[in-house]
Short mmCIF file of C-alpha atoms in Angstrom, two decimals:
data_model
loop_
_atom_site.label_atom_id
_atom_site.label_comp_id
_atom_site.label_asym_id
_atom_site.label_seq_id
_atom_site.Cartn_x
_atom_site.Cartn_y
_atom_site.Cartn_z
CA UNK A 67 90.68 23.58 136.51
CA UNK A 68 88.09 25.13 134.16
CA UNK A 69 86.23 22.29 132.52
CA UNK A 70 84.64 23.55 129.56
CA UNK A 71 80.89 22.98 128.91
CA UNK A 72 82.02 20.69 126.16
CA UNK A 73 79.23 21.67 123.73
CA UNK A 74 82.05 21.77 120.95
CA UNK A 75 80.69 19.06 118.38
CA UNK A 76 84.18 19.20 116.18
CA UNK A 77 82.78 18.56 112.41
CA UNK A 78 85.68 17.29 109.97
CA UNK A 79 83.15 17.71 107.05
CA UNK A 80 82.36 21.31 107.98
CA UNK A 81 84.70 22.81 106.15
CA UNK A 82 87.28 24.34 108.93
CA UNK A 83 90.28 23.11 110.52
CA UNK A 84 89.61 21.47 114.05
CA UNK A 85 91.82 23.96 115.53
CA UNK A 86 89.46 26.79 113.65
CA UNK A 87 86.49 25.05 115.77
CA UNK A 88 88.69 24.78 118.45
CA UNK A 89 89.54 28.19 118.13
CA UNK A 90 86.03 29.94 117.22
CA UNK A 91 84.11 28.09 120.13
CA UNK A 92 86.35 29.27 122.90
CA UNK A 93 86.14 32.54 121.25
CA UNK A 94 82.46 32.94 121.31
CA UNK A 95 81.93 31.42 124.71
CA UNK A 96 84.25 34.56 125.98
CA UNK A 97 82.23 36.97 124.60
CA UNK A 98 79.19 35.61 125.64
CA UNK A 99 80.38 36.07 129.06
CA UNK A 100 80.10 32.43 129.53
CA UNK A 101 83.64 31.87 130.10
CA UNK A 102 84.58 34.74 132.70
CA UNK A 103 87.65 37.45 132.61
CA UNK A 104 91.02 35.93 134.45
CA UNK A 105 89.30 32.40 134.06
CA UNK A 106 91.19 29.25 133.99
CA UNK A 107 91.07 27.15 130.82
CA UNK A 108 92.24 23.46 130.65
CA UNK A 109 95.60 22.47 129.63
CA UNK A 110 96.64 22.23 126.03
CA UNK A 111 97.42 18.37 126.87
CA UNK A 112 94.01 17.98 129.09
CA UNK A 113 91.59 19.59 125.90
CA UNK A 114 93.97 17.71 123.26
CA UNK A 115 93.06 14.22 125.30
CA UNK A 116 89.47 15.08 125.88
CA UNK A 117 88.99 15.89 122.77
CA UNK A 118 90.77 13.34 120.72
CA UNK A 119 92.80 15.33 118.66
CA UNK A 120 96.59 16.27 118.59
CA UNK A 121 98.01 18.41 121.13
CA UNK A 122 99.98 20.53 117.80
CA UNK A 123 95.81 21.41 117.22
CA UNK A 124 94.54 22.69 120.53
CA UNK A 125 98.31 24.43 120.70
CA UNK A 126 97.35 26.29 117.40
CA UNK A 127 93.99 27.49 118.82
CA UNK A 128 94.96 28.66 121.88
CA UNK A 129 97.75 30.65 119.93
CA UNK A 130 95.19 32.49 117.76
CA UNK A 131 93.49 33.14 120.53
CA UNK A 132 96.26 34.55 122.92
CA UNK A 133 97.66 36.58 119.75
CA UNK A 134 93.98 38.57 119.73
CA UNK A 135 93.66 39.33 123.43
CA UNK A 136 91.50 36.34 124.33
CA UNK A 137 93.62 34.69 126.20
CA UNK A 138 96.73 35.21 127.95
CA UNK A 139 99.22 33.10 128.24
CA UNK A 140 101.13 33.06 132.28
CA UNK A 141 104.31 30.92 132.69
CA UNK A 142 103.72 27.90 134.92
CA UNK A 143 100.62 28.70 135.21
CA UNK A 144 98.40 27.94 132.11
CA UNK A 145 95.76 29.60 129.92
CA UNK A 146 93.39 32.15 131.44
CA UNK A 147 90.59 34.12 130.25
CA UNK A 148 91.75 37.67 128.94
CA UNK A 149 91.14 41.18 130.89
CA UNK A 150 89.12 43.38 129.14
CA UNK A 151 87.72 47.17 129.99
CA UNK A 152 84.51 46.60 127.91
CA UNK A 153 82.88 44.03 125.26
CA UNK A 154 81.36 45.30 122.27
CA UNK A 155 78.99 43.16 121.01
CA UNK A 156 78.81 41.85 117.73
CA UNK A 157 75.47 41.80 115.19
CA UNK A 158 76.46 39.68 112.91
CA UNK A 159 79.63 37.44 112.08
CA UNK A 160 80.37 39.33 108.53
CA UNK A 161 80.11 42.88 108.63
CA UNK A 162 81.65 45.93 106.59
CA UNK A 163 84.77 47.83 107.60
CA UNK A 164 84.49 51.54 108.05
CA UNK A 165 85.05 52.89 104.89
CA UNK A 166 88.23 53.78 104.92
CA UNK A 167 90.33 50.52 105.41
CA UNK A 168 88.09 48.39 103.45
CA UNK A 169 85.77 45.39 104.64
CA UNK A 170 86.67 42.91 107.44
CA UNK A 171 85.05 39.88 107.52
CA UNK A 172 85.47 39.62 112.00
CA UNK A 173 84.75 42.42 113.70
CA UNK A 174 87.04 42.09 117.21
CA UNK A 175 85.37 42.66 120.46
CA UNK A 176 87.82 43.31 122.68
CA UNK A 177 90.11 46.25 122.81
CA UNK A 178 93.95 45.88 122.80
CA UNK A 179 94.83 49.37 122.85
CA UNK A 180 93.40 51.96 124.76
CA UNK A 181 94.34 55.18 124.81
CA UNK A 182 92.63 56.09 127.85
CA UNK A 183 93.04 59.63 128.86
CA UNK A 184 92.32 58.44 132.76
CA UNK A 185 93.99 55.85 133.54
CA UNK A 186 97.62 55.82 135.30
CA UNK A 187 100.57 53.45 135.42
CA UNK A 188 100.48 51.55 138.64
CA UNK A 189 103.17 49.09 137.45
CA UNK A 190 105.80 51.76 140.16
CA UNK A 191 103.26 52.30 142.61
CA UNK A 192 105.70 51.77 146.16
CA UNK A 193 103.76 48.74 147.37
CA UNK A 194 105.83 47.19 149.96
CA UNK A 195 106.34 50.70 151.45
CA UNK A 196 102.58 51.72 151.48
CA UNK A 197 102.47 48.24 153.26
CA UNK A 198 104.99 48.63 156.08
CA UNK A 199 103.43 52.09 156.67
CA UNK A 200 100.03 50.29 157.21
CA UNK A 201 101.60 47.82 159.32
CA UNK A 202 103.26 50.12 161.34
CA UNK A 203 100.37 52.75 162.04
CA UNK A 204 98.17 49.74 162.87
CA UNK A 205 100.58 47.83 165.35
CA UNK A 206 101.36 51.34 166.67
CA UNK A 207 97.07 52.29 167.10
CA UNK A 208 95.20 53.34 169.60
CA UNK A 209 91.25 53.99 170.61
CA UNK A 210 91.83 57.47 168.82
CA UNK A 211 92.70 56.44 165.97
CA UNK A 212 89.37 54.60 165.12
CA UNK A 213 87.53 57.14 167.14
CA UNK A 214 85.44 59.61 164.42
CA UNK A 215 87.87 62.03 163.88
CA UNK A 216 87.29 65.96 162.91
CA UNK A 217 84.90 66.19 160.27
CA UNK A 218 87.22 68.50 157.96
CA UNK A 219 89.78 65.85 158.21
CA UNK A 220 92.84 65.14 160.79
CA UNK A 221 94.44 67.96 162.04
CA UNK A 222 97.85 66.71 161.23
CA UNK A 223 97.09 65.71 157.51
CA UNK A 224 95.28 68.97 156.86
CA UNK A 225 98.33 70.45 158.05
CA UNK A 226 100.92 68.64 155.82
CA UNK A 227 98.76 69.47 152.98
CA UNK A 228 98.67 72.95 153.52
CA UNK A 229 103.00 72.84 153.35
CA UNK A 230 102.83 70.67 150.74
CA UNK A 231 100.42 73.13 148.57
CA UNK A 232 102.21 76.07 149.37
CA UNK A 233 106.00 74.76 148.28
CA UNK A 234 104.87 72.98 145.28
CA UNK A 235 101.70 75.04 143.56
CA UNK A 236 101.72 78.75 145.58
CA UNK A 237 98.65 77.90 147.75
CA UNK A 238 98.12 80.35 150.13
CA UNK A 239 95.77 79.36 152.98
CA UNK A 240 95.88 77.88 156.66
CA UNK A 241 94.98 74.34 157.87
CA UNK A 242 91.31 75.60 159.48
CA UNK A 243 90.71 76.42 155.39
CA UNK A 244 91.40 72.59 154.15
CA UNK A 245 88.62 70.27 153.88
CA UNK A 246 89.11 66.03 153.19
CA UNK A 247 86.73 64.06 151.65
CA UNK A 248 86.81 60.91 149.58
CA UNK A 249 87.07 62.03 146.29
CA UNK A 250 86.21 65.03 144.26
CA UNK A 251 82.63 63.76 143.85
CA UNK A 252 82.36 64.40 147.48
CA UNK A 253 83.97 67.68 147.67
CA UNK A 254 81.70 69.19 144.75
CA UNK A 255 78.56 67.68 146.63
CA UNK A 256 79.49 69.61 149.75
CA UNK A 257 79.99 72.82 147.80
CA UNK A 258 76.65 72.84 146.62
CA UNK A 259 75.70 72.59 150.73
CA UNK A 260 78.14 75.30 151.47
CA UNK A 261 76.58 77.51 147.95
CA UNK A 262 73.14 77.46 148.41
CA UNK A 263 71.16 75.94 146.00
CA UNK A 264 70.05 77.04 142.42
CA UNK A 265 73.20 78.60 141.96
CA UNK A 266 74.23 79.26 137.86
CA UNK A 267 77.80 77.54 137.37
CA UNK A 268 79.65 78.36 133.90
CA UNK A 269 82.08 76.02 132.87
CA UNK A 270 84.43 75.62 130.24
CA UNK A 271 83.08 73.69 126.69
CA UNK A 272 84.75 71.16 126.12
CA UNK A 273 85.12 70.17 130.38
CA UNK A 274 85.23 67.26 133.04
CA UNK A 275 81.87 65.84 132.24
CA UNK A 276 81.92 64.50 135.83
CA UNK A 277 81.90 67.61 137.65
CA UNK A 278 78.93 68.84 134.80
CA UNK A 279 76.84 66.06 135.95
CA UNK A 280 77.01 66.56 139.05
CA UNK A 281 76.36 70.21 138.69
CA UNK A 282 73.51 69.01 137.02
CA UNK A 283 72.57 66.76 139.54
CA UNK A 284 72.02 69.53 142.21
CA UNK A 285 70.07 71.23 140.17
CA UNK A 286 72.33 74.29 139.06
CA UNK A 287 71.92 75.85 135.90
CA UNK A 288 74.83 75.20 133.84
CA UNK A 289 76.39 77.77 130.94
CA UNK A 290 78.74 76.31 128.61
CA UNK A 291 81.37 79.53 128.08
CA UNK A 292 83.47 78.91 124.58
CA UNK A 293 87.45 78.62 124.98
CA UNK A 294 90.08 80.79 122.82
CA UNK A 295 93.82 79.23 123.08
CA UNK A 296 94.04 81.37 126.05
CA UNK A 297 91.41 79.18 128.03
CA UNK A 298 87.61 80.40 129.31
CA UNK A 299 86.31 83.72 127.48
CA UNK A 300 85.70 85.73 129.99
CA UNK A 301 83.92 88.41 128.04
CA UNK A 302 80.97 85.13 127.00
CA UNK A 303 81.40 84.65 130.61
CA UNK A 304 79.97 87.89 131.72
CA UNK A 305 77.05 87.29 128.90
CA UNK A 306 75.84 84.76 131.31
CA UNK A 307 74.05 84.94 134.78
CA UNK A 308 76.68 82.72 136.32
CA UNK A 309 77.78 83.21 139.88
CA UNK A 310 80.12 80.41 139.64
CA UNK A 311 82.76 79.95 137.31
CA UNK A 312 84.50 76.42 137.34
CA UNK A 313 88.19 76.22 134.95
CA UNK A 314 91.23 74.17 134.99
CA UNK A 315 93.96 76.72 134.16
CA UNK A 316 97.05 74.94 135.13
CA UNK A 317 96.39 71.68 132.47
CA UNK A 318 92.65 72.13 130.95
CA UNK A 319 91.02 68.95 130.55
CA UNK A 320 90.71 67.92 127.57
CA UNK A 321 92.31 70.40 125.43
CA UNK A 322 95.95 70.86 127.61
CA UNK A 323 95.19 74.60 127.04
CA UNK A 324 97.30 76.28 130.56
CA UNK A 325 95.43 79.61 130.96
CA UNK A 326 98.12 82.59 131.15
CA UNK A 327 98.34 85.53 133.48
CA UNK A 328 96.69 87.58 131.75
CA UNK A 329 93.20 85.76 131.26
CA UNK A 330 93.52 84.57 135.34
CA UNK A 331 93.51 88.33 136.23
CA UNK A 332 90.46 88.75 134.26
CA UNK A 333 88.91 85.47 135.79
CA UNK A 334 90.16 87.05 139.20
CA UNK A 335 88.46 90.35 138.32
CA UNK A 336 85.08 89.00 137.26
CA UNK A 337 84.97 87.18 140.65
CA UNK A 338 86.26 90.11 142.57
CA UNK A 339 83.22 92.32 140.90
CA UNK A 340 80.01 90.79 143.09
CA UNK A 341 79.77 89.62 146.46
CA UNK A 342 78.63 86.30 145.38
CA UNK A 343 81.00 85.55 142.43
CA UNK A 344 83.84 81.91 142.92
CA UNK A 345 86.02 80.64 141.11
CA UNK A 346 86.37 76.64 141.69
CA UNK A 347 90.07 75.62 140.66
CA UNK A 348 90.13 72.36 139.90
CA UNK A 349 93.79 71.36 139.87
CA UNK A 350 93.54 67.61 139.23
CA UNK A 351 97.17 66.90 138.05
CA UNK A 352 99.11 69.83 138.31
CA UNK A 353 101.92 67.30 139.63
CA UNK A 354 103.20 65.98 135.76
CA UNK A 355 104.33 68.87 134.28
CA UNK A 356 107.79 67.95 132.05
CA UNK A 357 109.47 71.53 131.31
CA UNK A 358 110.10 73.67 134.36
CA UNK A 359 108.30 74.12 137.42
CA UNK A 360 104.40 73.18 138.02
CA UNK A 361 102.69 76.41 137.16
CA UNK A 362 101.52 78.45 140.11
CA UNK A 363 98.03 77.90 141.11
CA UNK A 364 95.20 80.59 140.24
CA UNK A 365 94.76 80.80 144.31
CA UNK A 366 98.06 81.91 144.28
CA UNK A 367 97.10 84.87 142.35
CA UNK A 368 93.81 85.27 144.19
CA UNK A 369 93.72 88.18 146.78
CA UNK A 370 90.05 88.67 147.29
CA UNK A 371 89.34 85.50 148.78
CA UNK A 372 87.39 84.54 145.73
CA UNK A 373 88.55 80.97 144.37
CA UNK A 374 87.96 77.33 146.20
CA UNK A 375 90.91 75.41 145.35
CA UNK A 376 90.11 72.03 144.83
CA UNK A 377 92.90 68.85 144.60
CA UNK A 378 93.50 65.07 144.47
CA UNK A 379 96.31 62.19 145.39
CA UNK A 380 93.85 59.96 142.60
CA UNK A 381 96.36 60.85 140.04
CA UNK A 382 99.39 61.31 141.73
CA UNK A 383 99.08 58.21 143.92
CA UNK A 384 96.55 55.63 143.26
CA UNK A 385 92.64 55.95 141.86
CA UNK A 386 91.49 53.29 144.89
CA UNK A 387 93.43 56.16 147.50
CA UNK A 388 90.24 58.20 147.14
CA UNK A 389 91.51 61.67 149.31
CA UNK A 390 91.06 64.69 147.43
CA UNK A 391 90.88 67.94 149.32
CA UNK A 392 89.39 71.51 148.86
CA UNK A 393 90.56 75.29 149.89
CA UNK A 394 87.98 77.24 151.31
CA UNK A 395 87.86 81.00 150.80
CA UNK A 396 87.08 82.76 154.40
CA UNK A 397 83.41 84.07 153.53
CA UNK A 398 82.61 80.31 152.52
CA UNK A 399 84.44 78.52 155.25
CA UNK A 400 82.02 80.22 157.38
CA UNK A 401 78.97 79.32 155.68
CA UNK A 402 80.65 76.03 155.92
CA UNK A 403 80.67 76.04 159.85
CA UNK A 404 77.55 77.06 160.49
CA UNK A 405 75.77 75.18 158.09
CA UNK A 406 77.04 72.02 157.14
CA UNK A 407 80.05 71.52 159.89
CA UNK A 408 78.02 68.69 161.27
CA UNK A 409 78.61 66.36 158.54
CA UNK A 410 81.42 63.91 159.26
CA UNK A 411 84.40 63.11 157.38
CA UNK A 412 84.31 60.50 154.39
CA UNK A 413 88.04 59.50 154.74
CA UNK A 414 89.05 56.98 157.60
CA UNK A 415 91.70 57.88 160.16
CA UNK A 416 93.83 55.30 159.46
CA UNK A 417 93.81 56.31 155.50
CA UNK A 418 94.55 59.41 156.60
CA UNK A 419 96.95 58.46 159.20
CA UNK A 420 99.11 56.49 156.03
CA UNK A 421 98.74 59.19 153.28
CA UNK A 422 100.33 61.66 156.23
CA UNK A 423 103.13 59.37 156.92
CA UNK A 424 103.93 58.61 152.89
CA UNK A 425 104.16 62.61 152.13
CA UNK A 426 106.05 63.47 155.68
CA UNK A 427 108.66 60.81 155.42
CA UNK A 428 109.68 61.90 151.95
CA UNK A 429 107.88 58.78 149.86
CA UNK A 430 105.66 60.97 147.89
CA UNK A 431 108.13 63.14 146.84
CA UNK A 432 110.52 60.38 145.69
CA UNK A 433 107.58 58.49 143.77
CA UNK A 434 106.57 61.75 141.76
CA UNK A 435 110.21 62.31 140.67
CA UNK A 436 110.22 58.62 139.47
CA UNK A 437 106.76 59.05 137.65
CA UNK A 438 107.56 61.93 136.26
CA UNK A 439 110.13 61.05 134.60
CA UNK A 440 108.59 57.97 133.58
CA UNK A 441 105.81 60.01 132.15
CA UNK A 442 108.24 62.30 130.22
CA UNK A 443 109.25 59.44 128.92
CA UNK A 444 106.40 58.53 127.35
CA UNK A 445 105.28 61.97 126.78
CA UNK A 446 108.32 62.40 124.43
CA UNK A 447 107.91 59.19 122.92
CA UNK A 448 104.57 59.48 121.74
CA UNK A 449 105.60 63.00 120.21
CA UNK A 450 108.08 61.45 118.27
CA UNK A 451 105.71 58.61 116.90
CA UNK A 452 103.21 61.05 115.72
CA UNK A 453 105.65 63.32 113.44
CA UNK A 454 104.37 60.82 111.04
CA UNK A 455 100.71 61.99 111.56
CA UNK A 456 101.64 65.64 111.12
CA UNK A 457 100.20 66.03 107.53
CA UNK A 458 96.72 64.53 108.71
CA UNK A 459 96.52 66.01 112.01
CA UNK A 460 97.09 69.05 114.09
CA UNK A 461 99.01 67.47 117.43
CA UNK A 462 98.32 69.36 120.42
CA UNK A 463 100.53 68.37 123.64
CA UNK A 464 100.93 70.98 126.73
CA UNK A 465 103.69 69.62 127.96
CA UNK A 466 101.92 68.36 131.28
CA UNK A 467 99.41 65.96 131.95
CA UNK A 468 98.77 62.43 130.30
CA UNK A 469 97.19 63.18 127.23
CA UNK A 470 97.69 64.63 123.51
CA UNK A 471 95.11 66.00 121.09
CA UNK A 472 94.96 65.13 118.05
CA UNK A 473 93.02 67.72 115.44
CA UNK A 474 92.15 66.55 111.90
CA UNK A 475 92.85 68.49 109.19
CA UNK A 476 91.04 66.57 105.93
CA UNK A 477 87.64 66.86 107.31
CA UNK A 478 87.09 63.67 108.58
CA UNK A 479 84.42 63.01 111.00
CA UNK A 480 85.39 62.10 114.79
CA UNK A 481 82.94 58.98 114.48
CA UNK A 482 84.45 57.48 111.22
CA UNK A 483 88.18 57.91 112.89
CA UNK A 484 87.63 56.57 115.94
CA UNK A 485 85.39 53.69 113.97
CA UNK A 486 88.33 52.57 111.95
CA UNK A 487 90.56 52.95 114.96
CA UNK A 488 88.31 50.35 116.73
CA UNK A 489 88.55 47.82 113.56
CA UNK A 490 92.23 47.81 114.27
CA UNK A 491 91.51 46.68 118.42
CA UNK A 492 92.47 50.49 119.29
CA UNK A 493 90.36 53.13 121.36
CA UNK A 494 90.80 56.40 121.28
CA UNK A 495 88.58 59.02 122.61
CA UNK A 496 86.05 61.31 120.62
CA UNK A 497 86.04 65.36 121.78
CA UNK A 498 82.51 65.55 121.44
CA UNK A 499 82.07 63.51 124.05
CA UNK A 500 83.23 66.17 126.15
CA UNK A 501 81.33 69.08 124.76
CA UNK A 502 78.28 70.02 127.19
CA UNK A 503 77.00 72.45 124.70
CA UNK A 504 75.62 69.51 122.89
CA UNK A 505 73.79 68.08 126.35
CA UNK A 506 72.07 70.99 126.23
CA UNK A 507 71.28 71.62 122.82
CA UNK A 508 73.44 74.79 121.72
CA UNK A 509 75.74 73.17 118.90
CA UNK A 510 73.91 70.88 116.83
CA UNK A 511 74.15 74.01 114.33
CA UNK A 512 78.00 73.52 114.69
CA UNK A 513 78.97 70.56 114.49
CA UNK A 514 79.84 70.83 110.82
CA UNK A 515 82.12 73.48 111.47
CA UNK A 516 83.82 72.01 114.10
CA UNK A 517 87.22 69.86 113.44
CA UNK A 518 87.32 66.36 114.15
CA UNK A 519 89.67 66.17 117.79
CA UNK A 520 90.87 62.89 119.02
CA UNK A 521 92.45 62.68 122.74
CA UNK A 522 94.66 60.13 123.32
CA UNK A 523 95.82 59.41 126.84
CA UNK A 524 99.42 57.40 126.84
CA UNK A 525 99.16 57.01 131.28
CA UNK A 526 98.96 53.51 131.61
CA UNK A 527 100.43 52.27 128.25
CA UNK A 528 103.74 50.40 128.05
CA UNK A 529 105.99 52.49 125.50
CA UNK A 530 106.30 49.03 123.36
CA UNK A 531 102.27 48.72 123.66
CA UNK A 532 102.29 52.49 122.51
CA UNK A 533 104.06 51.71 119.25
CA UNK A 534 102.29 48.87 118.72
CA UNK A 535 98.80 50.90 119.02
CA UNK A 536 99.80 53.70 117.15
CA UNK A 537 101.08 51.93 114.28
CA UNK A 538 97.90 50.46 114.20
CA UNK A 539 96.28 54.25 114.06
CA UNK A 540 98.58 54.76 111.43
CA UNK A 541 97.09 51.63 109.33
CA UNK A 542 93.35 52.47 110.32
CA UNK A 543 93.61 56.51 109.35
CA UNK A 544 95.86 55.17 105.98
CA UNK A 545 98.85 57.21 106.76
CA UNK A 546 101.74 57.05 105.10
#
């Protein structure tokens, strides 16, 4: 049992309640990070005794505090500190509201609501199967499978991959083309091996500020190409001295925009036009798509041997599965063998030994239908709560992925919204932060011009947590 550093020095003659002291000291201890996330706080009876006041008092407190996300309340259990994704620290205790909802005498510091554009629901992850296939592969092991393994990755997963890319997104390509590493990171990292270095990448503006940085971080020159509703402009992409184009075009993140036929066959004819011209398709979650079919990939479309295709389970499965996996074109896949075939694998056997078994016995399958239609669910529900934000905002949803754009139309900064959103214990997240012309210094002339966009990712919110959060929007932005 959590004793608490009982500092608290309860003053009748202060001027607040006991359970307001109660209350304000447990409260500031959390965010000082003195009392620490999923923490154990005493009984209502214990603190009542120790204390010397009723138990009706310390019941009061800890009610405040489990009504703002402190606390949370577990049955049988007790009291525990709240979970929290970040802290924001606070200045001062009085401080003035954002301007559009008024003042508000306590800031709060911990967010209830997040929209997070990344984050999934795990609450249907298959546990118990994911277990007994684990179980199984280990009581069933032998030397080989803790021996190093092929450095592209197992044979045998590489090769259910390859069927599993072909029947669901069009992939054409051959198990000797797959490569498996842990995560996307990885994959890109290699690429710049298999490239050379001091290659120019373009990339799409706004675009997965991950894969810029790490662009970045190899020393490529980056180009920031503008987007039409039709995806990359490839006539600003041949204004640039790229040799590298990376898109999104089934579901591009952030905006949703799917690039059509039309604008892939000018991608594809851009890269077809020099020797050393790619195309890196990053298909990250071309699985959640909730009218028709999954579009076709752009590989599908590619017959010149001129786009690496590059994939993940992260969002399909689980973040902590960490196997993503990448196409190469023939030319590259030999650079790749003579050059860097000699690093080894980042994904275990046995990892890769359990994903194999999950997709070939039919689990996968069954456990995208069910999130998909989970995620429809959702999808439409969060349509249907933001009719009533139709006069103040442009909504933008692609029908796919786990996000919606929202685009203001009364020229309100993206700051100021996302300010008053944070008054009301909601985050949502700011488009700017995803525009890499302004990391390297081509916008600042435009950002008058440009319309506040909010994203708002509904993945790993409860629909009833949804509601709650965007009626809370709707109070912040003063919507009627």
């Amino acid at each position: 049992m959590k004793e608490l550093p009982i500092h608290i020095q309860l003053q009748p003659e202060s001027g607040k309640t006991l359970y307001e002291q109660i209350y304000g000291f447990i409260r500031d201890e959390i965010r000082a990070g003195n009392l620490l996330q999923n923490e154990k706080l005493p009984s209502a009876r214990f603190l009542a005794d120790y204390l010397q006041v009723s138990r009706t008092t310390v019941d009061m407190a800890y009610g405040q505090l489990v009504s703002e996300g402190y606390l949370e309340a577990r049955a049988r259990k007790g009291y525990f500190v709240g979970t929290f994704e970040e802290l924001y620290a606070i200045d001062g205790a009085h401080k003035s509201g954002p301007g559009m909802s008024g003042s508000r005498a306590d800031e709060q510091t911990s967010i209830r609501y997040d929209f997070s554009p990344n984050a999934i629901d795990m609450r249907f992850f298959p546990y118990a199967t994911w277990k007994k296939i684990t179980k199984n592969i280990l009581v069933d092991a032998n030397s080989q499978l803790f021996s190093l393994g092929e450095p592209q990755g197992d044979l045998a997963l590489r090769t259910t991959i390859c069927r599993y890319l072909h029947g669901s997104r069009g992939v054409n390509c051959v198990p000797e083309q797959i490569i498996i590493g842990a995560g996307n990171d990885y994959l890109l990292l290699l690429l710049e091996k298999i490239l050379g270095r001091h290659v120019h990448v373009a990339m799409e503006d706004p675009t997965y500020v991950k894969a810029y940085r790490i662009f970045c971080s190899c020393a490529y020159p980056v180009s920031v190409v503008p987007m039409d509703e039709n995806g990359m402009r490839v006539d600003c992409l041949r204004q640039t001295d790229a040799q590298i184009a990376y898109v999104m075009p089934s579901n591009q993140y952030p905006t949703g925009i799917a690039m059509p036929i039309g604008r892939r066959m000018e991608l594809l004819k851009w890269a077809a036009e020099e020797e050393n011209h790619y195309v890196i398709e990053d298909d990250y979650d071309s699985e959640f798509r909730y009218k028709g079919k999954p579009l076709p990939s752009l590989q599908a479309s590619d017959k010149a041997g001129k786009v690496v295709y590059i994939g993940t389970f992260s969002k399909a499965i689980a973040p902590a599965i960490r196997i993503s996996y990448m196409v190469l074109p023939y030319p590259l896949l030999e650079r790749y063998r003579s050059g860097c075939a000699f690093y080894s694998s980042t994904v275990s056997r046995i990892d890769q030994t359990i994903l194999n078994e999950f997709i070939q016995d039919g689990y996968f399958e069954r456990y995208l239908n069910k999130m998909r239609k989970r995620y429809k669910e959702k999808h439409d529900l969060i349509l249907n709560e933001l009719r009533s934000f139709e006069k103040a905002f442009h909504i933008s949803a692609s029908n796919a992925g786990l996000h919606v754009v929202l685009t203001d139309k009364m020229g309100r900064r993206e700051e100021e919204l996302a300010q008053a959103a944070r008054w009301e214990d909601v985050k949502v997240y700011q488009m700017k932060d995803f525009r890499m012309s302004r990391d390297i210094g081509e916008s600042e002339a435009t950002d008058a011009n440009e319309q506040a966009a909010l994203i708002l990712g509904y993945g790993a919110l409860e629909q009833e947590e949804m509601k709650e959060g965007l009626a809370r929007l709707r109070k912040a932005w003063e919507l009627k």
